[in-house]
Amino acid sequence: GAGVSQSPSNKVTEKGKDVELRCDPISGHTALYWYRQSLGQGLEFLIYFQGNSAPDKSGLPSDRFSAERTGGSVSTLTIQRTQQEDSAVYLCASSQPLGDRGREGYTFGSGTRLTVV
Amino acid sequence: SQKIEQNSEALNIQEGKTATLTCNYTNYSPAYLQWYRQDPGRGPVFLLLIRENEKEKRKERLKVTFDTTLKQSLFHITASQPADSATYLCALYNYGQNFVFGPGTRLSVLP
């Protein structure tokens, strides 16, 4: 598509429930990233996918968080047994398939605002 | 520990003036530094990238400087307009790592 698409745009869930957040990156972008942004805070790195390589999961805050990327395109971030501190905006970004990805900016989606009540 | 600071959580300036935002970092040696703009309810939008061996980069009314000795980047918007009001984020990158973002500065350009 023309941009990075995320769904849903808003999600309210009860504490303890599982949620799935979806990201559809720009066609042809092999790199995909998930970040989290809490109110008034900077972006917190969660996970990074590059092509068929093993994902970099170093930013996932706990084992309740997991992500997968099917067919090198769409990605799903899953949060199990949600807690109130999981409330944040979850942003997905993709970038060009460059060997040196620092040279290109990321294209971000509009995010999913997750509220755990 | 590694730290990125963006001075001034919020900055108010008069329309037509030059806005200057700062990004300072410690315990980091970035190969690249980027600046993004973020509007409320939207994801960040990439503006400019500067490499460690570059001192200055310009794009239209935007100018970025990068001083690896001071460990600082300055982001300037000349002839500022109310439409420039947004939060501006700096992000640092080093090889084999992921971008690390600063907390952002909220800029308000007053008519």
mmCIF file of C-alpha atoms in Angstrom:
data_model
loop_
_atom_site.group_PDB
_atom_site.id
_atom_site.type_symbol
_atom_site.label_atom_id
_atom_site.label_comp_id
_atom_site.label_asym_id
_atom_site.label_seq_id
_atom_site.Cartn_x
_atom_site.Cartn_y
_atom_site.Cartn_z
ATOM 1 C CA GLY A 1 0.000 0.000 0.000
ATOM 2 C CA ALA A 2 0.889 3.659 -0.036
ATOM 3 C CA GLY A 3 1.751 3.798 3.632
ATOM 4 C CA VAL A 4 2.069 1.705 6.772
ATOM 5 C CA SER A 5 -1.357 0.615 7.923
ATOM 6 C CA GLN A 6 -2.147 -0.338 11.520
ATOM 7 C CA SER A 7 -5.307 -1.773 12.989
ATOM 8 C CA PRO A 8 -7.234 -1.244 15.082
ATOM 9 C CA SER A 9 -6.604 2.458 15.588
ATOM 10 C CA ASN A 10 -8.003 2.223 19.116
ATOM 11 C CA LYS A 11 -8.419 -0.726 21.425
ATOM 12 C CA VAL A 12 -9.889 -0.815 24.906
ATOM 13 C CA THR A 13 -9.479 -4.094 26.728
ATOM 14 C CA GLU A 14 -9.991 -5.448 30.204
ATOM 15 C CA LYS A 15 -7.017 -6.287 32.343
ATOM 16 C CA GLY A 16 -6.015 -9.910 31.858
ATOM 17 C CA LYS A 17 -7.322 -10.223 28.304
ATOM 18 C CA ASP A 18 -5.116 -10.911 25.286
ATOM 19 C CA VAL A 19 -4.885 -8.416 22.409
ATOM 20 C CA GLU A 20 -3.547 -8.577 18.871
ATOM 21 C CA LEU A 21 -2.319 -5.535 16.998
ATOM 22 C CA ARG A 22 -1.769 -5.652 13.267
ATOM 23 C CA CYS A 23 0.696 -3.881 10.998
ATOM 24 C CA ASP A 24 0.706 -3.895 7.204
ATOM 25 C CA PRO A 25 4.001 -2.374 6.006
ATOM 26 C CA ILE A 26 4.808 -0.650 2.753
ATOM 27 C CA SER A 27 5.075 -3.149 -0.085
ATOM 28 C CA GLY A 28 8.706 -4.017 -0.722
ATOM 29 C CA HIS A 29 9.959 -2.926 2.704
ATOM 30 C CA THR A 30 11.708 -5.909 4.223
ATOM 31 C CA ALA A 31 12.464 -4.234 7.549
ATOM 32 C CA LEU A 32 9.626 -3.878 10.062
ATOM 33 C CA TYR A 33 9.759 -2.433 13.578
ATOM 34 C CA TRP A 34 7.445 -2.160 16.547
ATOM 35 C CA TYR A 35 7.793 0.707 19.011
ATOM 36 C CA ARG A 36 5.738 1.740 22.017
ATOM 37 C CA GLN A 37 5.042 5.320 23.042
ATOM 38 C CA SER A 38 3.604 6.132 26.430
ATOM 39 C CA LEU A 39 2.030 9.503 27.176
ATOM 40 C CA GLY A 40 4.711 12.179 27.118
ATOM 41 C CA GLN A 41 7.464 9.628 26.596
ATOM 42 C CA GLY A 42 9.830 8.844 23.772
ATOM 43 C CA LEU A 43 9.538 5.831 21.540
ATOM 44 C CA GLU A 44 10.545 2.548 23.146
ATOM 45 C CA PHE A 45 11.903 -0.108 20.785
ATOM 46 C CA LEU A 46 10.148 -3.478 21.028
ATOM 47 C CA ILE A 47 11.084 -5.773 18.134
ATOM 48 C CA TYR A 48 12.647 -5.685 14.671
ATOM 49 C CA PHE A 49 12.163 -7.997 11.668
ATOM 50 C CA GLN A 50 14.486 -8.059 8.663
ATOM 51 C CA GLY A 51 13.610 -10.371 5.822
ATOM 52 C CA ASN A 52 13.936 -14.033 6.789
ATOM 53 C CA SER A 53 16.425 -13.385 9.582
ATOM 54 C CA ALA A 54 15.617 -14.150 13.190
ATOM 55 C CA PRO A 55 13.879 -11.127 14.721
ATOM 56 C CA ASP A 56 15.619 -8.855 17.213
ATOM 57 C CA LYS A 57 13.388 -9.234 20.279
ATOM 58 C CA SER A 58 15.687 -7.396 22.658
ATOM 59 C CA GLY A 59 13.149 -4.657 23.414
ATOM 60 C CA LEU A 60 10.194 -6.812 24.412
ATOM 61 C CA PRO A 61 9.437 -5.894 28.050
ATOM 62 C CA SER A 62 8.212 -9.301 29.178
ATOM 63 C CA ASP A 63 7.319 -12.763 27.927
ATOM 64 C CA ARG A 64 3.705 -11.621 27.685
ATOM 65 C CA PHE A 65 4.717 -9.808 24.500
ATOM 66 C CA SER A 66 5.335 -11.624 21.234
ATOM 67 C CA ALA A 67 5.281 -10.764 17.556
ATOM 68 C CA GLU A 68 5.316 -12.583 14.291
ATOM 69 C CA ARG A 69 5.625 -11.614 10.695
ATOM 70 C CA THR A 70 3.989 -13.867 8.156
ATOM 71 C CA GLY A 71 5.280 -14.143 4.604
ATOM 72 C CA GLY A 72 7.663 -11.269 5.135
ATOM 73 C CA SER A 73 4.795 -8.793 5.112
ATOM 74 C CA VAL A 74 2.033 -8.365 7.692
ATOM 75 C CA SER A 75 3.065 -8.430 11.341
ATOM 76 C CA THR A 76 1.018 -9.095 14.462
ATOM 77 C CA LEU A 77 2.025 -7.971 17.944
ATOM 78 C CA THR A 78 0.337 -9.999 20.668
ATOM 79 C CA ILE A 79 0.097 -9.010 24.304
ATOM 80 C CA GLN A 80 -1.136 -11.731 26.634
ATOM 81 C CA ARG A 81 -2.767 -11.131 30.004
ATOM 82 C CA THR A 82 -2.725 -7.373 29.532
ATOM 83 C CA GLN A 83 -1.839 -5.112 32.445
ATOM 84 C CA GLN A 84 -2.661 -1.447 32.961
ATOM 85 C CA GLU A 85 0.979 -0.495 32.411
ATOM 86 C CA ASP A 86 0.655 -1.876 28.874
ATOM 87 C CA SER A 87 -1.554 1.101 27.991
ATOM 88 C CA ALA A 88 0.280 3.084 25.312
ATOM 89 C CA VAL A 89 0.349 3.824 21.603
ATOM 90 C CA TYR A 90 1.940 0.970 19.681
ATOM 91 C CA LEU A 91 3.650 2.164 16.522
ATOM 92 C CA CYS A 92 4.789 0.086 13.601
ATOM 93 C CA ALA A 93 7.340 1.269 11.042
ATOM 94 C CA SER A 94 8.946 -0.153 7.935
ATOM 95 C CA SER A 95 11.985 0.788 5.888
ATOM 96 C CA GLN A 96 13.768 0.029 2.643
ATOM 97 C CA PRO A 97 15.739 -3.196 2.253
ATOM 98 C CA LEU A 98 19.119 -1.548 2.672
ATOM 99 C CA GLY A 99 22.216 -3.174 4.001
ATOM 100 C CA ASP A 100 22.855 -0.015 5.925
ATOM 101 C CA ARG A 101 19.414 0.819 7.218
ATOM 102 C CA GLY A 102 20.610 3.791 9.149
ATOM 103 C CA ARG A 103 20.708 5.793 5.949
ATOM 104 C CA GLU A 104 16.948 5.802 5.472
ATOM 105 C CA GLY A 105 14.208 7.101 7.644
ATOM 106 C CA TYR A 106 11.469 4.890 8.902
ATOM 107 C CA THR A 107 7.898 5.220 7.646
ATOM 108 C CA PHE A 108 5.574 4.961 10.602
ATOM 109 C CA GLY A 109 1.926 4.015 10.781
ATOM 110 C CA SER A 110 -0.519 6.067 12.837
ATOM 111 C CA GLY A 111 -0.382 3.587 15.682
ATOM 112 C CA THR A 112 -2.825 1.640 17.808
ATOM 113 C CA ARG A 113 -3.853 3.336 21.039
ATOM 114 C CA LEU A 114 -4.248 0.568 23.608
ATOM 115 C CA THR A 115 -6.097 1.249 26.836
ATOM 116 C CA VAL A 116 -6.218 -1.459 29.498
ATOM 117 C CA VAL A 117 -8.973 -0.911 32.042
ATOM 118 C CA SER B 1 24.136 4.413 30.647
ATOM 119 C CA GLN B 2 23.096 5.690 27.236
ATOM 120 C CA LYS B 3 20.905 8.750 27.338
ATOM 121 C CA ILE B 4 19.301 11.103 24.829
ATOM 122 C CA GLU B 5 17.992 14.447 25.995
ATOM 123 C CA GLN B 6 16.044 17.008 24.079
ATOM 124 C CA ASN B 7 16.253 20.284 25.873
ATOM 125 C CA SER B 8 12.982 22.045 26.461
ATOM 126 C CA GLU B 9 9.995 19.817 26.769
ATOM 127 C CA ALA B 10 8.086 22.647 25.114
ATOM 128 C CA LEU B 11 9.194 25.644 23.089
ATOM 129 C CA ASN B 12 7.040 28.633 22.145
ATOM 130 C CA ILE B 13 8.190 31.055 19.477
ATOM 131 C CA GLN B 14 6.672 33.847 17.420
ATOM 132 C CA GLU B 15 5.793 33.277 13.789
ATOM 133 C CA GLY B 16 8.610 34.307 11.458
ATOM 134 C CA LYS B 17 11.359 33.646 14.002
ATOM 135 C CA THR B 18 13.874 30.802 13.873
ATOM 136 C CA ALA B 19 13.150 27.840 16.128
ATOM 137 C CA THR B 20 16.183 26.004 17.487
ATOM 138 C CA LEU B 21 15.767 22.584 19.090
ATOM 139 C CA THR B 22 18.580 20.653 20.740
ATOM 140 C CA CYS B 23 19.387 16.980 21.032
ATOM 141 C CA ASN B 24 22.151 15.907 23.409
ATOM 142 C CA TYR B 25 23.375 12.372 23.994
ATOM 143 C CA THR B 26 25.750 10.590 26.341
ATOM 144 C CA ASN B 27 27.576 7.262 26.206
ATOM 145 C CA TYR B 28 26.708 6.859 22.561
ATOM 146 C CA SER B 29 28.608 7.064 19.259
ATOM 147 C CA PRO B 30 25.951 7.333 16.574
ATOM 148 C CA ALA B 31 26.786 6.847 12.916
ATOM 149 C CA TYR B 32 23.627 8.713 11.951
ATOM 150 C CA LEU B 33 21.227 11.097 13.535
ATOM 151 C CA GLN B 34 17.713 11.718 12.290
ATOM 152 C CA TRP B 35 14.985 14.218 13.044
ATOM 153 C CA TYR B 36 11.287 13.400 12.898
ATOM 154 C CA ARG B 37 8.113 15.426 13.230
ATOM 155 C CA GLN B 38 5.129 14.009 15.090
ATOM 156 C CA ASP B 39 1.638 15.471 15.082
ATOM 157 C CA PRO B 40 -0.973 14.487 17.699
ATOM 158 C CA GLY B 41 -2.490 11.090 16.985
ATOM 159 C CA ARG B 42 -0.042 10.370 14.189
ATOM 160 C CA GLY B 43 3.183 8.452 13.813
ATOM 161 C CA PRO B 44 6.500 10.301 13.431
ATOM 162 C CA VAL B 45 7.411 11.544 9.963
ATOM 163 C CA PHE B 46 11.044 11.470 8.835
ATOM 164 C CA LEU B 47 12.526 14.900 8.070
ATOM 165 C CA LEU B 48 16.309 14.835 7.836
ATOM 166 C CA LEU B 49 19.293 12.556 8.329
ATOM 167 C CA ILE B 50 22.850 13.639 9.065
ATOM 168 C CA ARG B 51 25.912 11.410 9.153
ATOM 169 C CA GLU B 52 28.665 11.495 11.751
ATOM 170 C CA ASN B 53 31.125 12.974 9.251
ATOM 171 C CA GLU B 54 28.756 15.765 8.218
ATOM 172 C CA LYS B 55 28.596 19.069 10.058
ATOM 173 C CA GLU B 56 25.422 20.471 8.564
ATOM 174 C CA LYS B 57 22.501 19.438 6.391
ATOM 175 C CA ARG B 58 19.775 21.656 4.923
ATOM 176 C CA LYS B 59 16.354 21.027 3.429
ATOM 177 C CA GLU B 60 14.193 23.999 2.523
ATOM 178 C CA ARG B 61 13.599 25.911 5.794
ATOM 179 C CA LEU B 62 15.205 23.177 7.899
ATOM 180 C CA LYS B 63 18.828 22.964 8.994
ATOM 181 C CA VAL B 64 20.489 20.315 11.125
ATOM 182 C CA THR B 65 23.951 20.440 12.640
ATOM 183 C CA PHE B 66 25.843 17.554 14.216
ATOM 184 C CA ASP B 67 28.767 18.055 16.587
ATOM 185 C CA THR B 68 30.221 14.695 17.618
ATOM 186 C CA THR B 69 32.648 16.402 20.006
ATOM 187 C CA LEU B 70 29.883 18.138 21.926
ATOM 188 C CA LYS B 71 27.621 15.126 21.367
ATOM 189 C CA GLN B 72 24.893 17.435 20.215
ATOM 190 C CA SER B 73 22.620 18.102 17.254
ATOM 191 C CA LEU B 74 20.765 21.334 16.648
ATOM 192 C CA PHE B 75 17.606 21.480 14.546
ATOM 193 C CA HIS B 76 16.615 24.862 13.118
ATOM 194 C CA ILE B 77 13.388 25.927 11.438
ATOM 195 C CA THR B 78 13.745 29.332 9.806
ATOM 196 C CA ALA B 79 10.824 31.667 9.070
ATOM 197 C CA SER B 80 8.665 29.489 11.309
ATOM 198 C CA GLN B 81 4.943 29.171 10.647
ATOM 199 C CA PRO B 82 2.032 28.038 12.843
ATOM 200 C CA ALA B 83 1.887 24.902 10.653
ATOM 201 C CA ASP B 84 5.331 23.979 12.009
ATOM 202 C CA SER B 85 3.781 23.420 15.443
ATOM 203 C CA ALA B 86 4.371 19.774 16.353
ATOM 204 C CA THR B 87 6.607 17.552 18.454
ATOM 205 C CA TYR B 88 10.084 17.015 17.038
ATOM 206 C CA LEU B 89 12.058 13.871 17.837
ATOM 207 C CA CYS B 90 15.719 13.138 17.327
ATOM 208 C CA ALA B 91 16.864 9.562 16.796
ATOM 209 C CA LEU B 92 20.335 8.042 16.928
ATOM 210 C CA TYR B 93 21.567 5.010 15.047
ATOM 211 C CA ASN B 94 24.672 2.884 15.140
ATOM 212 C CA TYR B 95 25.563 -0.104 13.016
ATOM 213 C CA GLY B 96 23.943 -3.331 14.068
ATOM 214 C CA GLN B 97 21.611 -1.549 16.425
ATOM 215 C CA ASN B 98 18.201 0.027 16.192
ATOM 216 C CA PHE B 99 17.292 3.670 16.246
ATOM 217 C CA VAL B 100 16.985 5.123 19.727
ATOM 218 C CA PHE B 101 14.601 8.057 20.012
ATOM 219 C CA GLY B 102 14.718 11.077 22.265
ATOM 220 C CA PRO B 103 11.661 12.194 24.279
ATOM 221 C CA GLY B 104 10.845 15.001 21.854
ATOM 222 C CA THR B 105 10.309 18.750 22.061
ATOM 223 C CA ARG B 106 6.831 20.196 21.573
ATOM 224 C CA LEU B 107 7.113 23.307 19.409
ATOM 225 C CA SER B 108 4.345 25.901 19.278
ATOM 226 C CA VAL B 109 4.619 28.694 16.721
ATOM 227 C CA LEU B 110 2.380 31.557 17.744
ATOM 228 C CA PRO B 111 0.743 33.735 15.064
#
